[in-house]
XYZ file of C-alpha atoms in Angstrom:
358
model
C 132.993 30.146 202.510
C 135.796 32.604 201.798
C 139.445 31.577 202.108
C 142.907 33.058 202.157
C 144.598 31.270 199.261
C 148.347 31.313 198.614
C 149.265 31.182 194.930
C 152.547 29.423 194.117
C 154.029 29.642 190.618
C 157.114 30.477 188.564
C 156.734 33.677 186.569
C 158.245 33.111 183.112
C 159.382 36.712 182.598
C 161.329 36.642 185.868
C 163.314 33.566 184.885
C 163.984 34.845 181.375
C 165.369 38.043 182.915
C 167.594 35.961 185.160
C 169.180 34.320 182.111
C 167.262 31.055 181.839
C 166.746 29.864 178.261
C 163.453 29.887 176.403
C 163.425 26.086 176.550
C 163.994 26.064 180.317
C 161.079 28.482 180.751
C 158.668 26.787 178.337
C 156.453 25.390 181.095
C 156.481 28.419 183.380
C 153.564 30.805 183.800
C 153.128 34.014 181.845
C 151.744 37.172 183.418
C 148.340 36.643 181.832
C 147.862 33.293 183.545
C 148.951 34.566 186.969
C 146.699 37.619 186.668
C 143.764 35.481 185.502
C 144.115 33.082 188.429
C 144.375 35.942 190.900
C 141.403 37.872 189.519
C 139.241 34.738 189.308
C 139.890 33.824 192.931
C 139.273 37.441 193.953
C 135.972 37.440 192.050
C 134.874 34.444 194.114
C 135.463 36.426 197.287
C 138.770 34.890 198.326
C 141.873 36.696 199.514
C 144.886 35.860 197.355
C 148.527 35.934 198.461
C 150.906 35.822 195.492
C 153.813 33.791 196.861
C 155.698 33.037 193.664
C 158.380 30.349 193.355
C 159.471 27.666 195.806
C 162.212 29.739 197.454
C 159.658 32.394 198.301
C 157.472 29.618 199.682
C 160.336 28.386 201.866
C 160.853 31.923 203.190
C 157.146 32.184 204.065
C 157.275 28.850 205.864
C 160.362 29.935 207.828
C 158.685 33.184 208.927
C 155.401 31.465 209.770
C 153.448 33.481 207.190
C 151.715 30.282 206.094
C 149.750 30.175 209.336
C 147.417 32.785 207.840
C 146.687 30.635 204.778
C 143.688 28.360 204.461
C 144.755 26.744 201.214
C 147.514 26.729 198.578
C 146.874 26.761 194.853
C 150.051 25.791 193.025
C 150.923 25.691 189.343
C 154.611 25.252 190.152
C 156.594 23.292 187.573
C 159.878 23.551 189.445
C 163.246 24.356 187.935
C 165.850 21.829 189.043
C 165.826 18.038 189.294
C 163.715 15.199 187.935
C 161.331 15.550 190.894
C 160.928 19.299 190.401
C 157.145 19.212 189.965
C 156.785 17.345 193.249
C 158.869 19.755 195.332
C 156.077 22.171 196.260
C 153.523 19.423 197.100
C 156.169 17.699 199.265
C 156.858 20.897 201.225
C 153.161 21.523 201.762
C 152.642 17.954 202.959
C 155.540 18.304 205.412
C 153.945 21.428 206.891
C 150.435 19.916 206.742
C 149.118 22.775 204.618
C 146.031 21.924 202.522
C 146.478 22.361 198.775
C 144.654 21.553 195.565
C 146.022 19.140 192.988
C 147.768 15.773 193.360
C 150.087 14.807 196.186
C 153.863 14.630 195.848
C 153.943 10.887 195.156
C 151.529 10.912 192.224
C 153.075 14.120 190.887
C 156.501 12.480 190.705
C 154.995 9.351 189.191
C 153.303 11.292 186.397
C 156.283 13.536 185.676
C 158.653 10.639 184.981
C 157.184 9.021 181.874
C 159.015 5.725 182.392
C 157.615 5.289 185.904
C 154.160 6.275 184.690
C 154.392 3.685 181.912
C 155.391 0.970 184.398
C 152.325 1.769 186.489
C 150.034 1.893 183.460
C 151.301 -1.503 182.337
C 150.581 -2.865 185.818
C 146.965 -1.768 185.447
C 146.810 -3.111 181.864
C 146.238 0.376 180.455
C 147.762 0.563 176.948
C 150.904 2.622 176.468
C 153.417 2.324 173.638
C 156.143 -0.360 173.923
C 159.268 1.332 175.222
C 162.788 1.285 176.565
C 165.028 3.755 178.357
C 168.443 4.823 177.080
C 170.506 5.859 180.081
C 172.164 9.266 180.177
C 174.337 8.166 183.103
C 177.747 9.768 182.660
C 179.424 6.420 183.376
C 177.616 4.895 180.399
C 179.442 7.249 178.047
C 182.329 4.826 178.132
C 180.315 2.757 175.643
C 179.387 3.988 172.183
C 175.952 5.370 171.388
C 175.110 2.408 169.083
C 175.952 0.023 171.946
C 173.892 2.000 174.446
C 170.843 2.151 172.194
C 171.088 -1.511 171.232
C 171.510 -2.568 174.865
C 168.474 -0.536 175.960
C 166.280 -2.051 173.249
C 167.491 -5.624 173.751
C 167.064 -5.555 177.543
C 163.511 -4.187 177.361
C 160.538 -6.471 177.878
C 159.323 -4.934 174.610
C 162.458 -5.882 172.668
C 160.519 -7.593 169.877
C 158.195 -4.628 169.285
C 161.114 -2.182 169.325
C 162.705 -3.904 166.339
C 159.908 -2.468 164.206
C 160.249 1.092 162.914
C 159.260 3.900 163.079
C 160.160 4.599 166.686
C 159.908 7.820 168.676
C 162.464 9.377 171.069
C 161.967 12.082 173.699
C 163.267 13.147 177.147
C 161.784 11.101 179.960
C 160.742 14.003 182.181
C 159.645 17.019 180.145
C 156.334 18.583 179.157
C 155.065 21.251 176.756
C 156.617 19.297 173.844
C 160.118 20.118 175.122
C 162.641 17.894 173.396
C 160.191 16.958 170.632
C 161.566 17.702 167.155
C 160.808 16.539 163.606
C 163.715 14.100 164.027
C 162.040 12.530 167.085
C 160.288 10.111 164.739
C 162.993 7.789 163.419
C 162.851 5.292 160.568
C 166.033 3.299 161.176
C 168.739 2.513 163.731
C 171.134 5.222 162.559
C 168.446 7.906 162.815
C 167.586 6.659 166.305
C 171.212 6.901 167.424
C 171.516 10.432 166.038
C 168.326 11.618 167.735
C 169.221 10.026 171.082
C 172.676 11.662 170.878
C 171.046 15.040 170.247
C 168.665 14.642 173.190
C 171.387 13.399 175.540
C 173.428 16.492 174.711
C 170.488 18.826 175.266
C 169.158 17.066 178.395
C 172.291 15.522 179.973
C 170.608 14.821 183.304
C 167.726 12.826 181.837
C 167.340 9.388 180.336
C 165.843 9.212 176.856
C 162.575 7.382 176.305
C 162.339 5.369 173.080
C 158.963 3.935 172.164
C 156.985 2.553 169.251
C 155.545 5.319 167.121
C 151.777 5.705 167.402
C 150.452 6.701 163.984
C 146.816 7.469 164.813
C 144.793 10.438 166.025
C 145.844 12.401 169.122
C 143.510 13.729 171.814
C 143.980 15.940 174.843
C 141.488 15.059 177.585
C 140.632 17.352 180.498
C 139.539 15.783 183.794
C 138.180 17.218 187.037
C 137.614 15.454 190.337
C 139.135 12.698 192.429
C 138.752 8.902 192.501
C 135.151 7.826 191.837
C 134.080 11.462 191.408
C 136.573 12.165 188.618
C 134.974 12.953 185.263
C 135.987 13.972 181.781
C 135.070 17.589 181.071
C 135.997 17.587 177.401
C 138.495 16.561 174.761
C 140.251 18.129 171.818
C 141.908 16.483 168.851
C 145.333 17.790 167.788
C 145.593 17.992 164.000
C 148.810 18.824 162.187
C 148.785 20.419 158.739
C 151.671 20.886 156.329
C 152.858 21.138 152.734
C 152.575 17.364 152.268
C 148.776 17.691 152.196
C 148.931 19.491 148.840
C 152.027 17.975 147.258
C 151.935 15.106 144.791
C 152.606 11.759 146.442
C 155.982 11.381 144.724
C 157.098 14.825 145.883
C 155.960 14.792 149.498
C 158.175 16.234 152.157
C 158.619 14.345 155.407
C 155.384 14.511 157.354
C 155.469 15.788 160.932
C 152.315 14.303 162.438
C 152.933 15.402 166.010
C 153.323 18.588 168.035
C 156.973 19.690 168.181
C 158.470 22.263 170.537
C 158.846 24.792 167.702
C 155.301 24.241 166.485
C 153.857 24.610 169.969
C 155.515 28.035 170.195
C 153.315 29.260 167.332
C 149.674 30.261 167.638
C 147.083 27.679 166.677
C 146.333 27.902 162.948
C 149.447 29.981 162.175
C 152.152 28.492 159.975
C 155.223 27.580 161.955
C 158.477 26.074 160.734
C 158.389 25.025 157.042
C 154.727 25.911 156.687
C 153.531 23.419 159.309
C 150.600 24.400 161.538
C 148.255 22.774 164.000
C 144.672 23.108 165.159
C 142.675 21.883 168.142
C 139.317 20.440 167.094
C 136.479 19.431 169.353
C 135.173 16.000 168.299
C 131.499 15.088 168.317
C 131.420 13.044 171.511
C 128.047 11.525 170.627
C 129.166 9.982 167.331
C 132.987 9.787 167.455
C 133.697 6.360 168.944
C 137.476 6.852 168.881
C 137.175 10.057 170.886
C 134.873 8.280 173.343
C 137.384 5.459 173.807
C 140.209 7.968 174.241
C 138.288 9.691 177.044
C 137.537 6.388 178.756
C 141.197 5.396 178.594
C 142.270 8.802 179.922
C 139.965 8.514 182.911
C 141.323 5.034 183.667
C 144.881 6.373 183.654
C 143.971 9.412 185.767
C 142.506 7.289 188.562
C 145.124 4.519 188.318
C 147.976 7.007 188.811
C 146.329 8.635 191.813
C 145.633 12.022 190.240
C 143.224 14.300 192.035
C 141.310 17.564 191.540
C 142.337 18.289 187.948
C 144.616 17.106 185.183
C 145.182 16.626 181.500
C 145.802 13.324 179.752
C 147.264 13.039 176.255
C 146.078 10.013 174.306
C 147.136 8.779 170.874
C 145.747 5.944 168.790
C 148.193 3.304 167.636
C 147.035 3.303 164.023
C 144.699 4.956 161.571
C 141.439 3.313 160.599
C 139.291 0.656 162.213
C 140.554 -1.266 165.206
C 142.755 1.569 166.494
C 143.582 1.318 170.207
C 144.028 4.477 172.339
C 147.348 4.602 174.204
C 148.363 6.968 177.005
C 151.314 9.158 175.991
C 151.412 11.688 178.838
C 149.719 12.468 182.139
C 149.929 16.089 183.198
C 148.914 16.868 186.751
C 149.632 20.621 186.450
C 146.488 22.670 186.045
C 146.016 22.993 182.314
C 142.499 23.896 183.405
C 144.071 26.904 185.149
C 145.419 28.589 182.046
C 143.045 31.061 180.384
C 143.762 30.101 176.763
C 144.413 26.396 177.216
C 142.347 23.807 175.391
C 141.291 22.149 178.649
C 140.115 25.521 179.950
C 137.902 25.827 176.895
C 136.593 22.324 177.554
C 135.770 23.275 181.132
C 133.882 26.364 179.959
C 131.884 24.238 177.527
C 131.173 21.711 180.267
C 129.956 24.492 182.576
C 127.705 25.926 179.889
C 126.102 22.519 179.403
C 125.544 21.880 183.102
C 124.618 25.397 184.261
C 120.851 25.763 184.841
C 119.148 28.101 182.392
C 117.847 31.351 183.853
């Protein structure tokens, strides 16, 4: 069956031209992605209407243009507010327009990492012990050391949060935004400095502080809904740097996670200070840690009410035997939609395995 499909997105180049910063546009779509989505849907026989951002969508709804649509395909990240990723799904639900991807409620739940962690804990799905340092303007009356100490002490994970290293990041960002080499902290003073930096850069967000997970990291792609959801593939994120070659006594500080600067570089290309990353496909038949990471990702995906497609980031709590996979992020936006994304590659591999031979 052929459909008229409305495509909703934010074009990165448009927002950069309008004066938005590179950081603000990090999650928005480039021209290649929009063109690839459009051409793919066209190749399947569908008619595509390029709507663009949410204000264009509102204008279409006001004029009644949506009455000609059968379906909406949205990669919208939103621009303003902590619920920005849920704004398009909420509008479509209000107008009873069918769309692919999760509903507004699960989208909001996944976007706010603290709320996602509360839900994961309810379902006994491992996630790192954590607390939330408030960015409320009223709280600025107290000093940063007091705010950080209060957040840690009032957390149900207070005991675990006394043990360093810890990790700090904005509570509602993706694409490694707000992740820097200083995000991993080794003591209270470093934690206070990093939280201060993040509060200044993201004044409208609380700062998530959690136990640092020192093990392997996997990105898991999932398609489907509820009992029909399935893992389509996984990639391991590996970070490389000068410390791998230096003598133990002369090692620089290791950055064992994907930072915002590093993510801006191409895979395999040296970024800041000679650090690079690669995405490796594990052997799913023999790699038990990768298998457990995929199982945990699927549990989180269904528990949080995701549907159609998504990407789950999983990190092991330690290196070596006995490591436990923990959920670090649930991304409902279609990573499987982007032509050069790791989950897209996983989907292609999955299709090649399941496609009947000619």
